CSV table of C-alpha atoms in Angstrom, one decimal:
chain,number,residue,atom,x,y,z
S,61,UNK,CA,149.8,26.2,118.6
S,62,UNK,CA,151.6,25.6,121.8
S,63,UNK,CA,152.0,22.0,122.9
S,64,UNK,CA,151.0,21.1,126.5
S,65,UNK,CA,154.2,19.3,126.9
S,66,UNK,CA,156.1,22.6,126.2
S,67,UNK,CA,154.3,24.2,129.2
S,68,UNK,CA,155.3,21.3,131.4
S,69,UNK,CA,158.9,21.5,130.2
S,70,UNK,CA,159.0,25.3,130.9
S,71,UNK,CA,157.6,24.6,134.4
S,72,UNK,CA,160.2,22.0,135.2
S,73,UNK,CA,163.0,24.2,133.9
S,74,UNK,CA,161.8,27.1,136.1
S,75,UNK,CA,161.5,24.8,139.1
S,76,UNK,CA,165.0,23.5,138.6
S,77,UNK,CA,166.3,27.1,138.2
S,78,UNK,CA,164.6,28.3,141.3
S,79,UNK,CA,165.8,25.2,143.2
S,80,UNK,CA,169.3,25.8,142.0
S,81,UNK,CA,169.2,29.4,143.2
S,82,UNK,CA,167.8,28.4,146.6
S,83,UNK,CA,170.6,25.7,147.0
S,84,UNK,CA,173.2,28.3,146.0
S,85,UNK,CA,171.7,30.7,148.6
S,86,UNK,CA,171.9,28.1,151.3
S,87,UNK,CA,175.5,27.2,150.4
S,88,UNK,CA,176.6,30.8,150.6
S,89,UNK,CA,174.7,31.2,153.9
S,90,UNK,CA,176.4,28.1,155.4
S,91,UNK,CA,179.8,29.4,154.2
S,92,UNK,CA,179.3,32.8,156.0
S,93,UNK,CA,177.6,31.5,159.1
S,94,UNK,CA,178.6,33.1,162.3
S,95,UNK,CA,178.0,30.4,164.9
S,96,UNK,CA,179.6,29.7,168.3
S,97,UNK,CA,179.1,26.2,169.5
S,98,UNK,CA,179.4,25.5,173.2
S,99,UNK,CA,181.0,22.2,174.4
S,100,UNK,CA,181.9,20.7,177.7
S,101,UNK,CA,184.7,18.1,177.7
S,102,UNK,CA,185.3,16.1,180.9
S,103,UNK,CA,188.4,14.0,181.6
S,104,UNK,CA,189.4,12.0,184.6
S,105,UNK,CA,193.0,13.1,184.0
S,106,UNK,CA,192.3,16.8,184.3
S,107,UNK,CA,193.9,18.1,187.5
S,108,UNK,CA,191.4,18.4,190.4
S,109,UNK,CA,193.3,21.4,191.9
S,110,UNK,CA,193.0,23.5,188.7
S,111,UNK,CA,190.0,25.5,187.7
S,112,UNK,CA,188.1,24.5,184.6
S,113,UNK,CA,189.7,25.7,181.4
S,114,UNK,CA,187.5,27.8,179.1
S,115,UNK,CA,188.9,28.3,175.6
S,116,UNK,CA,187.7,29.8,172.3
S,117,UNK,CA,188.8,27.7,169.3
S,118,UNK,CA,188.8,29.0,165.8
S,119,UNK,CA,190.5,27.5,162.8
S,120,UNK,CA,190.7,27.9,159.0
S,121,UNK,CA,189.8,31.6,158.8
S,122,UNK,CA,191.3,31.9,155.4
S,123,UNK,CA,189.8,34.9,153.6
S,124,UNK,CA,187.1,35.7,156.0
S,125,UNK,CA,186.7,38.7,158.3
S,126,UNK,CA,185.7,37.6,161.7
S,127,UNK,CA,182.2,39.1,162.5
S,128,UNK,CA,182.0,41.3,165.6
S,129,UNK,CA,179.1,39.1,166.9
S,130,UNK,CA,181.5,36.2,167.2
S,131,UNK,CA,183.8,38.3,169.4
S,132,UNK,CA,181.0,39.6,171.5
S,133,UNK,CA,179.7,36.1,172.1
S,134,UNK,CA,183.1,34.8,173.3
S,135,UNK,CA,184.3,37.8,175.2
S,136,UNK,CA,184.3,37.3,178.9
S,137,UNK,CA,183.8,33.5,178.5
S,138,UNK,CA,187.3,32.3,177.5
S,139,UNK,CA,190.6,32.2,179.3
S,140,UNK,CA,192.6,31.7,176.1
S,141,UNK,CA,192.1,31.8,172.3
S,142,UNK,CA,193.4,29.0,170.1
S,143,UNK,CA,193.9,29.7,166.4
S,144,UNK,CA,194.1,26.3,164.9
S,145,UNK,CA,196.0,27.1,161.7
S,146,UNK,CA,195.1,28.6,158.3
S,147,UNK,CA,194.6,32.0,159.7
S,148,UNK,CA,195.4,33.4,156.2
S,149,UNK,CA,196.3,32.3,152.7
S,150,UNK,CA,197.9,33.7,149.6
S,151,UNK,CA,196.2,36.9,148.4
S,152,UNK,CA,194.7,37.9,151.8
S,153,UNK,CA,195.6,41.5,152.6
S,154,UNK,CA,197.6,41.8,155.8
S,155,UNK,CA,195.2,44.6,156.9
S,156,UNK,CA,192.5,41.9,157.2
S,157,UNK,CA,194.8,39.5,159.1
S,158,UNK,CA,195.7,42.3,161.5
S,159,UNK,CA,192.0,43.2,162.0
S,160,UNK,CA,191.2,39.6,162.8
S,161,UNK,CA,194.0,39.2,165.3
S,162,UNK,CA,193.0,42.5,166.9
S,163,UNK,CA,189.5,41.2,167.4
S,164,UNK,CA,190.6,37.9,168.7
S,165,UNK,CA,193.0,39.5,171.2
S,166,UNK,CA,190.0,41.3,172.7
S,167,UNK,CA,188.7,37.9,173.9
S,168,UNK,CA,191.8,36.5,175.7
S,169,UNK,CA,195.5,35.8,175.2
S,170,UNK,CA,195.9,34.0,171.8
S,171,UNK,CA,197.9,31.0,170.8
S,172,UNK,CA,198.6,30.1,167.2
S,173,UNK,CA,199.7,27.0,165.3
S,174,UNK,CA,200.7,26.8,161.6
S,175,UNK,CA,198.4,25.5,158.9
S,176,UNK,CA,199.5,24.6,155.4
S,177,UNK,CA,198.0,27.8,153.9
S,178,UNK,CA,199.8,30.1,156.4
S,179,UNK,CA,203.1,29.4,154.6
S,180,UNK,CA,201.8,31.0,151.4
S,181,UNK,CA,202.3,34.5,152.8
S,182,UNK,CA,205.2,36.7,153.8
S,183,UNK,CA,206.2,35.0,157.1
S,184,UNK,CA,208.2,37.9,158.5
S,185,UNK,CA,205.2,40.2,158.0
S,186,UNK,CA,202.9,37.7,159.6
S,187,UNK,CA,205.3,37.2,162.6
S,188,UNK,CA,205.3,41.0,163.0
S,189,UNK,CA,201.6,41.0,163.4
S,190,UNK,CA,201.8,38.2,165.9
S,191,UNK,CA,204.2,40.3,168.0
S,192,UNK,CA,202.0,43.3,167.7
S,193,UNK,CA,199.1,41.5,169.4
S,194,UNK,CA,201.2,39.3,171.7
S,195,UNK,CA,200.1,36.1,170.0
S,196,UNK,CA,202.1,33.0,171.2
S,197,UNK,CA,203.2,31.0,168.3
S,198,UNK,CA,203.6,27.3,169.0
S,199,UNK,CA,205.7,25.7,166.3
S,200,UNK,CA,206.8,22.4,167.8
S,201,UNK,CA,206.7,24.0,171.2
S,202,UNK,CA,204.9,23.6,174.5
S,203,UNK,CA,203.5,26.4,176.7
S,204,UNK,CA,202.2,25.9,180.2
S,205,UNK,CA,199.1,27.9,180.8
S,206,UNK,CA,199.5,30.8,183.2
S,207,UNK,CA,198.1,30.1,186.6
S,208,UNK,CA,198.0,26.3,186.1
S,209,UNK,CA,201.1,25.7,188.2
S,210,UNK,CA,202.5,23.7,185.2
S,211,UNK,CA,199.5,21.3,185.4
S,212,UNK,CA,198.0,22.2,182.0
S,213,UNK,CA,200.1,22.5,178.8
S,214,UNK,CA,199.5,23.3,175.2
S,215,UNK,CA,201.6,21.4,172.7
S,216,UNK,CA,201.6,23.0,169.2
S,217,UNK,CA,202.8,21.0,166.2
S,218,UNK,CA,203.8,22.3,162.8
S,219,UNK,CA,201.7,21.3,159.9
S,220,UNK,CA,204.5,19.5,158.1
S,221,UNK,CA,205.8,17.5,161.0
S,222,UNK,CA,205.0,14.0,162.3
S,223,UNK,CA,204.2,12.2,165.5
S,224,UNK,CA,207.9,11.7,166.1
S,225,UNK,CA,208.4,15.4,166.5
S,226,UNK,CA,205.4,15.6,168.8
S,227,UNK,CA,206.8,12.9,171.0
S,228,UNK,CA,210.1,14.8,171.4
S,229,UNK,CA,208.2,17.7,172.8
S,230,UNK,CA,206.0,15.5,175.0
S,231,UNK,CA,208.9,13.6,176.5
S,232,UNK,CA,210.4,17.0,177.7
S,233,UNK,CA,207.2,17.7,179.7
S,234,UNK,CA,206.3,16.4,183.1
S,235,UNK,CA,204.1,13.4,182.4
S,236,UNK,CA,201.6,14.4,185.1
S,237,UNK,CA,200.7,17.6,183.2
S,238,UNK,CA,197.3,17.6,181.3
S,239,UNK,CA,198.4,17.8,177.6
S,240,UNK,CA,196.3,19.4,174.9
S,241,UNK,CA,197.9,18.9,171.5
S,242,UNK,CA,197.2,21.5,168.8
S,243,UNK,CA,197.5,19.9,165.4
S,244,UNK,CA,196.1,21.6,162.3
S,245,UNK,CA,195.9,18.2,160.6
S,246,UNK,CA,193.6,15.8,162.5
S,247,UNK,CA,195.4,12.8,161.0
S,248,UNK,CA,197.9,13.0,163.8
S,249,UNK,CA,195.3,11.5,166.2
S,250,UNK,CA,195.7,8.1,164.4
S,251,UNK,CA,199.4,8.0,165.4
S,252,UNK,CA,198.9,8.8,169.1
S,253,UNK,CA,199.5,5.9,171.6
S,254,UNK,CA,198.7,5.4,175.3
S,255,UNK,CA,202.3,6.1,176.3
S,256,UNK,CA,202.0,9.6,174.7
S,257,UNK,CA,199.5,10.6,177.4
S,258,UNK,CA,197.5,13.0,175.2
S,259,UNK,CA,193.9,13.2,176.4
S,260,UNK,CA,192.8,15.9,173.9
S,261,UNK,CA,193.8,17.0,170.3
S,262,UNK,CA,192.3,20.1,168.7
S,263,UNK,CA,192.3,20.2,164.9
S,264,UNK,CA,190.8,21.8,161.8
S,265,UNK,CA,192.1,21.6,158.2
S,266,UNK,CA,189.4,19.5,156.6
S,267,UNK,CA,186.5,22.0,156.7
S,268,UNK,CA,184.3,19.1,157.5
S,269,UNK,CA,184.4,18.2,153.8
S,270,UNK,CA,183.0,21.7,153.1
S,271,UNK,CA,180.5,20.4,150.5
S,272,UNK,CA,178.7,17.2,151.6
S,273,UNK,CA,176.2,15.6,149.3
S,274,UNK,CA,173.7,13.3,150.9
S,275,UNK,CA,175.9,13.3,154.0
S,276,UNK,CA,179.0,12.3,152.0
S,277,UNK,CA,182.1,14.5,151.5
S,278,UNK,CA,185.9,14.3,150.9
S,279,UNK,CA,186.5,14.4,154.7
S,280,UNK,CA,184.5,13.6,157.8
S,281,UNK,CA,182.3,16.3,159.2
S,282,UNK,CA,183.7,18.1,162.2
S,283,UNK,CA,183.0,16.9,165.6
S,284,UNK,CA,184.3,14.9,168.6
S,285,UNK,CA,185.8,11.5,167.9
S,286,UNK,CA,187.1,9.1,170.5
S,287,UNK,CA,190.3,7.1,169.7
S,288,UNK,CA,191.7,4.4,171.9
S,289,UNK,CA,194.5,6.7,173.1
S,290,UNK,CA,193.0,10.2,172.8
S,291,UNK,CA,190.0,12.3,172.0
S,292,UNK,CA,190.0,14.3,168.8
S,293,UNK,CA,188.0,17.6,168.4
S,294,UNK,CA,187.8,18.7,164.8
S,295,UNK,CA,186.2,22.0,163.7
S,296,UNK,CA,184.5,22.5,160.4
S,297,UNK,CA,186.4,25.8,160.4
S,298,UNK,CA,185.3,29.4,159.9
S,299,UNK,CA,186.4,30.0,156.3
S,300,UNK,CA,186.5,28.1,153.0
S,301,UNK,CA,188.9,26.9,150.3
S,302,UNK,CA,188.5,27.6,146.6
S,303,UNK,CA,184.8,28.5,146.6
S,304,UNK,CA,183.0,30.4,149.3
S,305,UNK,CA,180.4,27.7,149.5
S,306,UNK,CA,179.4,25.1,152.0
S,307,UNK,CA,176.9,22.3,152.2
S,308,UNK,CA,176.2,20.1,155.1
S,309,UNK,CA,179.2,21.4,157.0
S,310,UNK,CA,178.5,25.1,158.0
S,311,UNK,CA,181.1,27.4,159.3
S,312,UNK,CA,181.6,27.3,163.0
S,313,UNK,CA,183.7,28.5,166.0
S,314,UNK,CA,183.7,27.0,169.5
S,315,UNK,CA,183.7,27.8,173.2
S,316,UNK,CA,185.1,24.7,174.9
S,317,UNK,CA,185.2,24.0,178.6
S,318,UNK,CA,187.7,21.4,179.7
S,319,UNK,CA,187.1,20.0,183.2
S,320,UNK,CA,187.6,17.1,185.5
S,321,UNK,CA,185.2,14.2,185.5
S,322,UNK,CA,185.1,10.4,184.9
S,323,UNK,CA,185.3,9.5,181.2
S,324,UNK,CA,184.1,11.9,178.5
S,325,UNK,CA,180.9,13.9,178.3
S,326,UNK,CA,179.9,16.6,175.9
S,327,UNK,CA,177.2,19.1,175.4
S,328,UNK,CA,176.8,21.3,172.4
S,329,UNK,CA,174.7,24.4,171.7
S,330,UNK,CA,174.7,26.5,168.6
S,331,UNK,CA,174.7,30.3,169.0
S,332,UNK,CA,174.1,32.0,165.7
S,333,UNK,CA,175.3,35.6,165.5
S,334,UNK,CA,172.7,38.3,165.7
S,335,UNK,CA,172.0,40.2,162.5
S,336,UNK,CA,174.2,43.3,162.0
């Protein structure tokens, strides 16, 4: 004769199993999200004589193929594309890297900085793909944006280098130029001082912790963080590391408008991609 307790145990096990499947589904869904977040960042140091800068920012693509809906959402809305490192990693076919860069080049001229995982692949082959799509690689280099009359400059750092290298680049640039530092690792923001004159840093690398339990993760969730000497913008990234799973830090890309104003203001909207 079946014990009533056995029925309750079976029910609880079934509930746990179904709950586990649902959680797994949500983690996969978050890992493969196709969202474009819209932000407005206003700075009193942005040159008044220059138009607002509209940029599309994507980092940590890793093994993913960029969805066409992401490209369609950003096309016609960005002046430049910034690839914030970890475009690829070991084992990713170059055909996929090429397809991703081909898609991004349809949005606007692209700029790339190195992430730690980018060094795992054949660098010569990767550089050939960059040349094919006219991607500007900033490895401890600066590039004034076309049409800005040398008033807006991107400063790209290498993943392995420190703030001292960044300062060598900064000191070679007119101090009146509005400086946007591209650093795959957001830890650089902690080393920036007022004399560096860096209003904005764009970063990725951390994946927002990727899997956050009850709001806690190995890294802070992506977002905008104000430091005494700079503003740090960190993306959760588009791809994943190790497992194609996310929890509490869904995949994301960004349309960012940088403009002139007093202080810092931000707005953010989430644009999920339409179903294929």
